[in-house]
PDB file of C-alpha atoms in Angstrom:
ATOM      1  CA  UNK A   1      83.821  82.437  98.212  1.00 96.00           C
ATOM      2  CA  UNK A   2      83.852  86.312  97.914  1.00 97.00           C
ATOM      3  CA  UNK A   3      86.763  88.028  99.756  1.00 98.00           C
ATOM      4  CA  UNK A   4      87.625  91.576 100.637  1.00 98.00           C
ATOM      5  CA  UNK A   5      91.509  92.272 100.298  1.00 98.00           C
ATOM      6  CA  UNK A   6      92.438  95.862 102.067  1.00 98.00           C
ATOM      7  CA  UNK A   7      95.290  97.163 100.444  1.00 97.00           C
ATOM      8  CA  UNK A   8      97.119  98.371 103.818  1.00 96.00           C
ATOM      9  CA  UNK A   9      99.975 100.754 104.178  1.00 95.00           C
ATOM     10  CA  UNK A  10     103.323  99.398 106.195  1.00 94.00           C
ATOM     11  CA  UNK A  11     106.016 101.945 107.177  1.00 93.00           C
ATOM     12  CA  UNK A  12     108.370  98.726 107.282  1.00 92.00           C
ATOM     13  CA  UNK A  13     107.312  97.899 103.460  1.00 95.00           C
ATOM     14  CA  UNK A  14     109.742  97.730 100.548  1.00 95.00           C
ATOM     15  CA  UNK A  15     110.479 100.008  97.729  1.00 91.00           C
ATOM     16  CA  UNK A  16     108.686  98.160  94.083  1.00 91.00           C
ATOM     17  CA  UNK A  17     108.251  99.324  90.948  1.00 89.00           C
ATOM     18  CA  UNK A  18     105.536  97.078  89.915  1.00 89.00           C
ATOM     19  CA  UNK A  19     102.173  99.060  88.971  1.00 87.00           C
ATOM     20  CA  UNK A  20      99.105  97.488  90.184  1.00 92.00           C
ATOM     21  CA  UNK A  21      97.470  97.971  86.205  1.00 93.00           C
ATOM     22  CA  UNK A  22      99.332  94.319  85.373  1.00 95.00           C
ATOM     23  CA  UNK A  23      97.709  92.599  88.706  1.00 97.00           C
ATOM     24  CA  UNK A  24      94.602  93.873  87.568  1.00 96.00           C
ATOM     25  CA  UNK A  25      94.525  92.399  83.814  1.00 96.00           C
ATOM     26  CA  UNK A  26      95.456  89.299  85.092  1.00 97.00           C
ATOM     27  CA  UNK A  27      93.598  88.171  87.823  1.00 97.00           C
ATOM     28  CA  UNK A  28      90.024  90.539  86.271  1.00 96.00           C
ATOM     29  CA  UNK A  29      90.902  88.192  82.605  1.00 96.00           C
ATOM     30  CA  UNK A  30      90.817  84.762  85.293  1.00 97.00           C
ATOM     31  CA  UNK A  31      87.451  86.007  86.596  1.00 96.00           C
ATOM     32  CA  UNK A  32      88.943  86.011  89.916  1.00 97.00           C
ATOM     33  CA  UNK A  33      88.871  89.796  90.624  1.00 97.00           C
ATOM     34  CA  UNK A  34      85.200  91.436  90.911  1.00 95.00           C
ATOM     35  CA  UNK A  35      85.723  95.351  91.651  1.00 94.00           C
ATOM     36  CA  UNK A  36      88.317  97.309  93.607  1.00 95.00           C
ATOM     37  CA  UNK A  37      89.299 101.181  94.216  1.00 94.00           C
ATOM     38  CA  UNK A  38      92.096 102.997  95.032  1.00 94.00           C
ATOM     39  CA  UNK A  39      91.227 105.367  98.444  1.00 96.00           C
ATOM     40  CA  UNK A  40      92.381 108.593  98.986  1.00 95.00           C
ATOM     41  CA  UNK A  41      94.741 109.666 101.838  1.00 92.00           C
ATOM     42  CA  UNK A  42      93.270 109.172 105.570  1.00 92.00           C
ATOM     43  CA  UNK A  43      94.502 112.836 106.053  1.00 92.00           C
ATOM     44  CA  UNK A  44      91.107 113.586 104.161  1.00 94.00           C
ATOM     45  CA  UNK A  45      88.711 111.080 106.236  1.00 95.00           C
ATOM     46  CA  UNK A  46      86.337 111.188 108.580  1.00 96.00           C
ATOM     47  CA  UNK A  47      85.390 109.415 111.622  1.00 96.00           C
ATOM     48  CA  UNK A  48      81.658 109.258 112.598  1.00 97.00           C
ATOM     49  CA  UNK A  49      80.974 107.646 116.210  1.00 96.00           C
ATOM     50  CA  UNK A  50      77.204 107.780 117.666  1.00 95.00           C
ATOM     51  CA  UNK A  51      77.688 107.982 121.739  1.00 94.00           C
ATOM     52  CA  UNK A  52      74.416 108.087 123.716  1.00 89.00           C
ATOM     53  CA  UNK A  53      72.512 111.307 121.425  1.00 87.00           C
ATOM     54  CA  UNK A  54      75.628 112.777 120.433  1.00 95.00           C
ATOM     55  CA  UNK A  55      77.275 112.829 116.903  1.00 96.00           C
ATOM     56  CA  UNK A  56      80.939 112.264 117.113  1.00 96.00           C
ATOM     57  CA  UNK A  57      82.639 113.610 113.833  1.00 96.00           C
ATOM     58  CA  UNK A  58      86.931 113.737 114.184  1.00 95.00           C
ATOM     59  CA  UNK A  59      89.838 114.509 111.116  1.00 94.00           C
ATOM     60  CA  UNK A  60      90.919 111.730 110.340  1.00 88.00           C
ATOM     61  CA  UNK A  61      90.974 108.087 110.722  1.00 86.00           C
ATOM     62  CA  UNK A  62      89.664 105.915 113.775  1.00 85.00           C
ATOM     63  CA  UNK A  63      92.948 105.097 115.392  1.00 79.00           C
ATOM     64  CA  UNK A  64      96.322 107.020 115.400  1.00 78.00           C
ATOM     65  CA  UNK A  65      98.296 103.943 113.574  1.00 83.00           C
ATOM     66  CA  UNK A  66     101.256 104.180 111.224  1.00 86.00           C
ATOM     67  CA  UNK A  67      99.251 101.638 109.214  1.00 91.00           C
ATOM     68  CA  UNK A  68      96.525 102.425 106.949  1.00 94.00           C
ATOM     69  CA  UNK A  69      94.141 101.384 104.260  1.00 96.00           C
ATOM     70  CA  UNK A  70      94.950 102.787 100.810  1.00 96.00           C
ATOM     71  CA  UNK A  71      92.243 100.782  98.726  1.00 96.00           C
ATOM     72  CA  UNK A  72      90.418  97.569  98.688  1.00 96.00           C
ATOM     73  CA  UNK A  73      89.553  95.063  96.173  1.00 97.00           C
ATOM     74  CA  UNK A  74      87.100  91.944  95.970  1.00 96.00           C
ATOM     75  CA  UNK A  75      87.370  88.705  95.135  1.00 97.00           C
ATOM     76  CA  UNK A  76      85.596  85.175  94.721  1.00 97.00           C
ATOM     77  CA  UNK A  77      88.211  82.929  94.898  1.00 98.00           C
ATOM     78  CA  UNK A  78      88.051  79.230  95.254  1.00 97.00           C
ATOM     79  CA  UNK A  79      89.321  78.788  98.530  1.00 98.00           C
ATOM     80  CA  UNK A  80      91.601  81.008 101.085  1.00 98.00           C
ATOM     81  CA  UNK A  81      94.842  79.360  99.406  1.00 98.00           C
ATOM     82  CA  UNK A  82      94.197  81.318  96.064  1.00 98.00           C
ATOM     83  CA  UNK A  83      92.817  84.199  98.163  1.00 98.00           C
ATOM     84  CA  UNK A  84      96.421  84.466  99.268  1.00 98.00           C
ATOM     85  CA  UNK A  85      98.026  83.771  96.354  1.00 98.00           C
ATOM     86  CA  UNK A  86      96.384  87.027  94.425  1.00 98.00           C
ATOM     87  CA  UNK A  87      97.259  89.160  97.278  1.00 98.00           C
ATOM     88  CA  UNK A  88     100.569  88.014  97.204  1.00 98.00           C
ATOM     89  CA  UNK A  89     101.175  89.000  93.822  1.00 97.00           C
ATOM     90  CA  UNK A  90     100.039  92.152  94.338  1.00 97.00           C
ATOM     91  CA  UNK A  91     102.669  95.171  94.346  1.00 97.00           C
ATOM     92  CA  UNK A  92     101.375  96.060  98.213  1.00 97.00           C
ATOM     93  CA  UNK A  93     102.387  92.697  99.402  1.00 98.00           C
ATOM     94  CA  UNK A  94     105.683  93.926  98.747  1.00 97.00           C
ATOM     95  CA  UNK A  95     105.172  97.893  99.561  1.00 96.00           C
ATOM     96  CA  UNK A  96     102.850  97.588 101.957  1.00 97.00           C
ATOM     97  CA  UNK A  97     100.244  94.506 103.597  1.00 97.00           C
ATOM     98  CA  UNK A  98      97.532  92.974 102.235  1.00 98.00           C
ATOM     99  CA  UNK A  99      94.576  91.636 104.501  1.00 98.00           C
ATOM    100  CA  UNK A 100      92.155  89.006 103.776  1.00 98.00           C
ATOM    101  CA  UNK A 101      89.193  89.042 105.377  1.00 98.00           C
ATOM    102  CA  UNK A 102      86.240  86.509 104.085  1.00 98.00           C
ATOM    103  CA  UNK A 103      83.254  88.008 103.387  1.00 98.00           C
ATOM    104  CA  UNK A 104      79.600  86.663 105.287  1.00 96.00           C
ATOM    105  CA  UNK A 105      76.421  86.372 103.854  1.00 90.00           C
ATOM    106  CA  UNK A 106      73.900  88.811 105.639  1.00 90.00           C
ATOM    107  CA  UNK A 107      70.494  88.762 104.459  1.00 92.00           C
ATOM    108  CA  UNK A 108      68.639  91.854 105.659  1.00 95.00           C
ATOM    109  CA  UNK A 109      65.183  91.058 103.889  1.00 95.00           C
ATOM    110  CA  UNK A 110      63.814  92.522 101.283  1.00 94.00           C
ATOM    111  CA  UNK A 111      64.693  95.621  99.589  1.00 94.00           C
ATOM    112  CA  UNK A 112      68.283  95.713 101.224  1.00 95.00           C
ATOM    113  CA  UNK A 113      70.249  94.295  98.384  1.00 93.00           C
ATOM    114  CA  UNK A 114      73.172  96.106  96.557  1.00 92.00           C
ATOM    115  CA  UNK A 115      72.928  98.242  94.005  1.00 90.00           C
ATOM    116  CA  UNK A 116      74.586  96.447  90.988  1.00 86.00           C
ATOM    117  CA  UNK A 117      77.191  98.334  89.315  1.00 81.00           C
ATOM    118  CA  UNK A 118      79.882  97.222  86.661  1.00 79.00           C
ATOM    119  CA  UNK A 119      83.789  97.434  87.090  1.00 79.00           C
ATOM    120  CA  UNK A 120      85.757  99.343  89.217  1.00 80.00           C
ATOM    121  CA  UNK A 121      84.069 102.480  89.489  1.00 70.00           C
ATOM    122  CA  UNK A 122      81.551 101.906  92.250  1.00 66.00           C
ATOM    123  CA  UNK A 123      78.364 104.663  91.719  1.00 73.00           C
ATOM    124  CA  UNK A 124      79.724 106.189  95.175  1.00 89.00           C
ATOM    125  CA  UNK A 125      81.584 109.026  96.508  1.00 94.00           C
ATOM    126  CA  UNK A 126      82.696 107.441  99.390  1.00 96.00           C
ATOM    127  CA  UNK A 127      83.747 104.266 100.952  1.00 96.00           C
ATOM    128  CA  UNK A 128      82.595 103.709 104.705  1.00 97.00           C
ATOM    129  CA  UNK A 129      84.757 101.741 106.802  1.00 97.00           C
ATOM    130  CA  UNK A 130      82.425 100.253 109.624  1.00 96.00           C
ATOM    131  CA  UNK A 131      85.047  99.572 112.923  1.00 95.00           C
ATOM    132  CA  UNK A 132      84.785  97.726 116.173  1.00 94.00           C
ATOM    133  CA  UNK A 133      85.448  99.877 119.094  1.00 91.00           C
ATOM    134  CA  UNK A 134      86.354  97.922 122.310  1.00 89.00           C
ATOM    135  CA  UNK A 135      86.159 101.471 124.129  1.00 88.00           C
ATOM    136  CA  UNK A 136      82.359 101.988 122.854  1.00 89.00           C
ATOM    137  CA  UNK A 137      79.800 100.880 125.508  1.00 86.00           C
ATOM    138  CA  UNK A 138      77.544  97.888 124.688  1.00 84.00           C
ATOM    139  CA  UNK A 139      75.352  97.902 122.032  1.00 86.00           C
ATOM    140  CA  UNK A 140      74.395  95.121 120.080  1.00 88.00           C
ATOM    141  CA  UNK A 141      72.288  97.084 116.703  1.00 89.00           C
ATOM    142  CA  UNK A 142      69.050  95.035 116.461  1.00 93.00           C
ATOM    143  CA  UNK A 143      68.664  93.194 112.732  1.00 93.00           C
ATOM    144  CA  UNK A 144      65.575  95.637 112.243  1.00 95.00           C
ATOM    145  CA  UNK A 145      67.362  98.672 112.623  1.00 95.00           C
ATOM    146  CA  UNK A 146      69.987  97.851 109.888  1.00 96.00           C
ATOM    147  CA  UNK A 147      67.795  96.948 107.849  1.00 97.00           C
ATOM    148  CA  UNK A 148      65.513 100.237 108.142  1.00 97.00           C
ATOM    149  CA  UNK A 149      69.195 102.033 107.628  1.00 97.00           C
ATOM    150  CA  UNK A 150      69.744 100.310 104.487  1.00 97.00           C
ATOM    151  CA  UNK A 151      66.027 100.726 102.956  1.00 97.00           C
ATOM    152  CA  UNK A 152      66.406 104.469 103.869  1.00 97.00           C
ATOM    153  CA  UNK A 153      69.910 104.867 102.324  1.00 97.00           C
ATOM    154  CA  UNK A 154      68.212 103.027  98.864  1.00 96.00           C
ATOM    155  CA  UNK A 155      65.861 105.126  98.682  1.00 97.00           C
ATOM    156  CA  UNK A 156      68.083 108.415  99.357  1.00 97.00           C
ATOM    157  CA  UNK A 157      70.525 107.773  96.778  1.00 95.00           C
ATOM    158  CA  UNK A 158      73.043 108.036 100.281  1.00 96.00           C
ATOM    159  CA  UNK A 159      73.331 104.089 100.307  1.00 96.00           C
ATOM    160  CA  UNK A 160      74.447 101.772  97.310  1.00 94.00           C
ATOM    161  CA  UNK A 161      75.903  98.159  98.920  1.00 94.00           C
ATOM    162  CA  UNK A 162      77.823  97.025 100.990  1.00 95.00           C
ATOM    163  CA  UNK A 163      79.963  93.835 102.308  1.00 95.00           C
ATOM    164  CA  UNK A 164      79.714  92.034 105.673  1.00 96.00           C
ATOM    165  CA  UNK A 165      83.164  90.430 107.026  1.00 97.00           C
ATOM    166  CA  UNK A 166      83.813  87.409 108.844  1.00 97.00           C
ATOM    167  CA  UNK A 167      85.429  88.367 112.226  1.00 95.00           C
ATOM    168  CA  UNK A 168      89.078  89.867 112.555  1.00 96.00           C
ATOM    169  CA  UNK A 169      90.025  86.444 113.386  1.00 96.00           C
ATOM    170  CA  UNK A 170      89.522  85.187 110.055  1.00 97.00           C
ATOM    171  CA  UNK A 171      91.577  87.973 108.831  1.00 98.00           C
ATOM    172  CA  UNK A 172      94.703  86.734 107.062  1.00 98.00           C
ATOM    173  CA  UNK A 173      98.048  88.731 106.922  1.00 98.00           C
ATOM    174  CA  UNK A 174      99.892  88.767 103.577  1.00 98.00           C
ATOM    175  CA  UNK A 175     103.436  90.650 102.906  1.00 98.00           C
ATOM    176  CA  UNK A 176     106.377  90.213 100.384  1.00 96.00           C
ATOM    177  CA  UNK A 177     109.576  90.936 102.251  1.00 96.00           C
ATOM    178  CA  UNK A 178     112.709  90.093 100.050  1.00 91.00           C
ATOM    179  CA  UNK A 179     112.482  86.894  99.007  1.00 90.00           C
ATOM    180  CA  UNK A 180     110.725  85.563 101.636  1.00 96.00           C
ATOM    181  CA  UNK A 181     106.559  85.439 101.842  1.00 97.00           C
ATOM    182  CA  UNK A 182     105.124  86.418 105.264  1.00 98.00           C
ATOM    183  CA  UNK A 183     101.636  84.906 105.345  1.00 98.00           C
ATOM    184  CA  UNK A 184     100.040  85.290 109.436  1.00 97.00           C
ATOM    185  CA  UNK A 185      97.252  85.211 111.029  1.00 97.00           C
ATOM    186  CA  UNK A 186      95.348  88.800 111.918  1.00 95.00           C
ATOM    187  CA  UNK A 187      94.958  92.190 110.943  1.00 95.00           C
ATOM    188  CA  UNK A 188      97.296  94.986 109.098  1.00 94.00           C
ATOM    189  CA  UNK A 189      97.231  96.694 112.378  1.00 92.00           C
ATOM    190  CA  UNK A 190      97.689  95.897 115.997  1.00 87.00           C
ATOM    191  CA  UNK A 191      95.257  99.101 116.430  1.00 84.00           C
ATOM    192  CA  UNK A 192      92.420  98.970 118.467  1.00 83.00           C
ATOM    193  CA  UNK A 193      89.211  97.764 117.004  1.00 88.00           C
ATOM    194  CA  UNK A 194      88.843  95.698 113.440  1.00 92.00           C
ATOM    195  CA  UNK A 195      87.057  96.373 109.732  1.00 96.00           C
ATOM    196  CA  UNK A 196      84.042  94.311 110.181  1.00 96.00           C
ATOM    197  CA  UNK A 197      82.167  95.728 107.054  1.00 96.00           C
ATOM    198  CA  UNK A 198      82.320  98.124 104.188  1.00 97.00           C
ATOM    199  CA  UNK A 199      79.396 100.516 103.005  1.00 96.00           C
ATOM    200  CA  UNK A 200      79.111 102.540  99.755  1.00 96.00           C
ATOM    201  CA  UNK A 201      78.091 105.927 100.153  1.00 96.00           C
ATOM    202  CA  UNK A 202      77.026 108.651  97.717  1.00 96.00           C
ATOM    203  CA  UNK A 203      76.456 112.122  98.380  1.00 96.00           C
ATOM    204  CA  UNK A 204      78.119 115.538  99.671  1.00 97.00           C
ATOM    205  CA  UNK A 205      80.350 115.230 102.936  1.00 97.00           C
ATOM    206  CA  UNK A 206      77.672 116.486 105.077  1.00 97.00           C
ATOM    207  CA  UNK A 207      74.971 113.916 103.330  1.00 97.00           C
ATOM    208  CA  UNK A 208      76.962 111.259 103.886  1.00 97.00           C
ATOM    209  CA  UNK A 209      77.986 111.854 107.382  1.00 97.00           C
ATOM    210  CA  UNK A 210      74.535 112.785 108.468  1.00 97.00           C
ATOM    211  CA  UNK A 211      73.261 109.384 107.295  1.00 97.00           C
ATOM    212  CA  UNK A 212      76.266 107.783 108.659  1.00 97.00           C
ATOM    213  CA  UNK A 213      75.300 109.524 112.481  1.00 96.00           C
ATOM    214  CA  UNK A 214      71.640 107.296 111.886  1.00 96.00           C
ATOM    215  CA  UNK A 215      73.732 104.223 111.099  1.00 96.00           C
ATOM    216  CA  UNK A 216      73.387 101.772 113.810  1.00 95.00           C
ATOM    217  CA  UNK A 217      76.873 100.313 114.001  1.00 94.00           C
ATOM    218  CA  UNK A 218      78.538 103.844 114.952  1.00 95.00           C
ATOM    219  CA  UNK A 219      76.800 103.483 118.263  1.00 93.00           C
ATOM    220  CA  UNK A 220      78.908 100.056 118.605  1.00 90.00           C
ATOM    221  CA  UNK A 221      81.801 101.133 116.716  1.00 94.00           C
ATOM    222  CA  UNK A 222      82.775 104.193 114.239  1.00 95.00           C
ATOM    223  CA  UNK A 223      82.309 104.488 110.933  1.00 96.00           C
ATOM    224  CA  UNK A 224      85.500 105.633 109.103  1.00 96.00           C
ATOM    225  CA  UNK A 225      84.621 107.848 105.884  1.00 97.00           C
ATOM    226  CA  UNK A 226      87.264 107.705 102.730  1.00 97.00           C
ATOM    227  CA  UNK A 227      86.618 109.095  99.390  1.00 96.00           C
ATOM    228  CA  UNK A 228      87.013 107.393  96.553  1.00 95.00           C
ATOM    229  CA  UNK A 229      90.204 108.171  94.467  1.00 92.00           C
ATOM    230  CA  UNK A 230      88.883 108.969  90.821  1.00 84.00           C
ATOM    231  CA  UNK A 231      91.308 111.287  89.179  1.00 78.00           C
ATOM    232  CA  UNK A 232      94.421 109.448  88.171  1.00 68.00           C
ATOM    233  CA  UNK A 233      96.492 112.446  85.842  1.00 60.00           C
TER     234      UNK A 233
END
């Protein structure tokens, strides 16, 4: 089963010198890990919300937490147990959280699938972070309209994949404190709202937040917009 692991900040995390370059060997030579990208800091994101006609852009990231995500990674483990046991080894467990979220099949039809790439370097600028908002007034995005989003993003260049979660709680919380592992249930942050998917987006900042504004879950949520980290000198 494929899982998403968000590397999450943690104020209360623990100084470690491990790099993450030896987690990566290992559990990429196992065939365990399938892609994964640093992010870089939510003091450069974006927020995209759709309310009524209006196009809601904010600074920064969709709730004012201490906690944040700093990368992701996927998976396809066997099972959650091994899920947990790669995010434990990695050098956030310790430093920061790692959540697990499963990932759901969603089959939009035809002409909605990913855009295969190889290896860590997804063909995208950005990475959007698609949020519940419990403040957002009902609105349930009709199947159709997704799928339209998607086949318009394809065909853009704006849209590249994506990765439908399993609800918050499925999420599992992983940390590394001392000797001791933490392993609960939930989400990095007590923060209003949850990840329920990621989206891949190429383009300028204004291309990729005017496609975001058409995206039908930022009427029901926000979208949260994080760039890619590429250079690592």
């Amino acid at each position: 089963m494929k899982y998403v692991l968000f590397v999450a900040t943690d104020p209360a995390g623990e100084p470690t010198d491990e790099a993450p370059e030896a987690w990566v060997k290992k559990w990429n030579d196992r065939g365990v890990r399938i892609e994964g990208m640093p992010l870089k800091p939510v003091g450069e994101a974006r927020t995209v919300r759709v309310r009524d006609d209006h196009v809601l852009v904010t600074d920064g990231p969709f709730a004012e937490t201490a906690e944040w995500i700093a990368g992701y990674d996927l998976i396809e483990a066997a099972d959650l147990d091994e899920a947990i046991e790669v995010a434990a080894a990695h050098p956030m467990a310790t430093g920061g959280r790692m959540e697990i979220r499963p990932v759901e099949a969603l089959d939009l039809g035809a002409g909605t699938e990913n855009v295969p790439h190889e290896g860590d370097m997804p063909a995208s600028r950005f990475l959007g972070i698609l949020r519940t908002e419990p403040s957002a007034p009902p609105f349930t995005p009709a199947r159709e309209a997704v799928a339209a989003w998607v086949r318009e993003g394809l065909a853009t260049g704006r849209y590249l994949g994506g990765e439908h979660l399993r609800p918050v709680e499925d999420a599992t919380l992983v940390r590394r404190r001392g000797e001791e592992l933490l392993i609960t249930d939930g989400a990095y942050t007590d923060g209003p709202g949850s990840v329920s998917g990621i989206v891949f987006i190429d383009g300028a900042w204004q291309e990729a937040i005017d496609y975001l504004s058409r995206c039908p879950m930022a009427r029901s949520g926000s979208v949260e917009l994080r760039e890619f980290r590429t250079d690592f000198s």
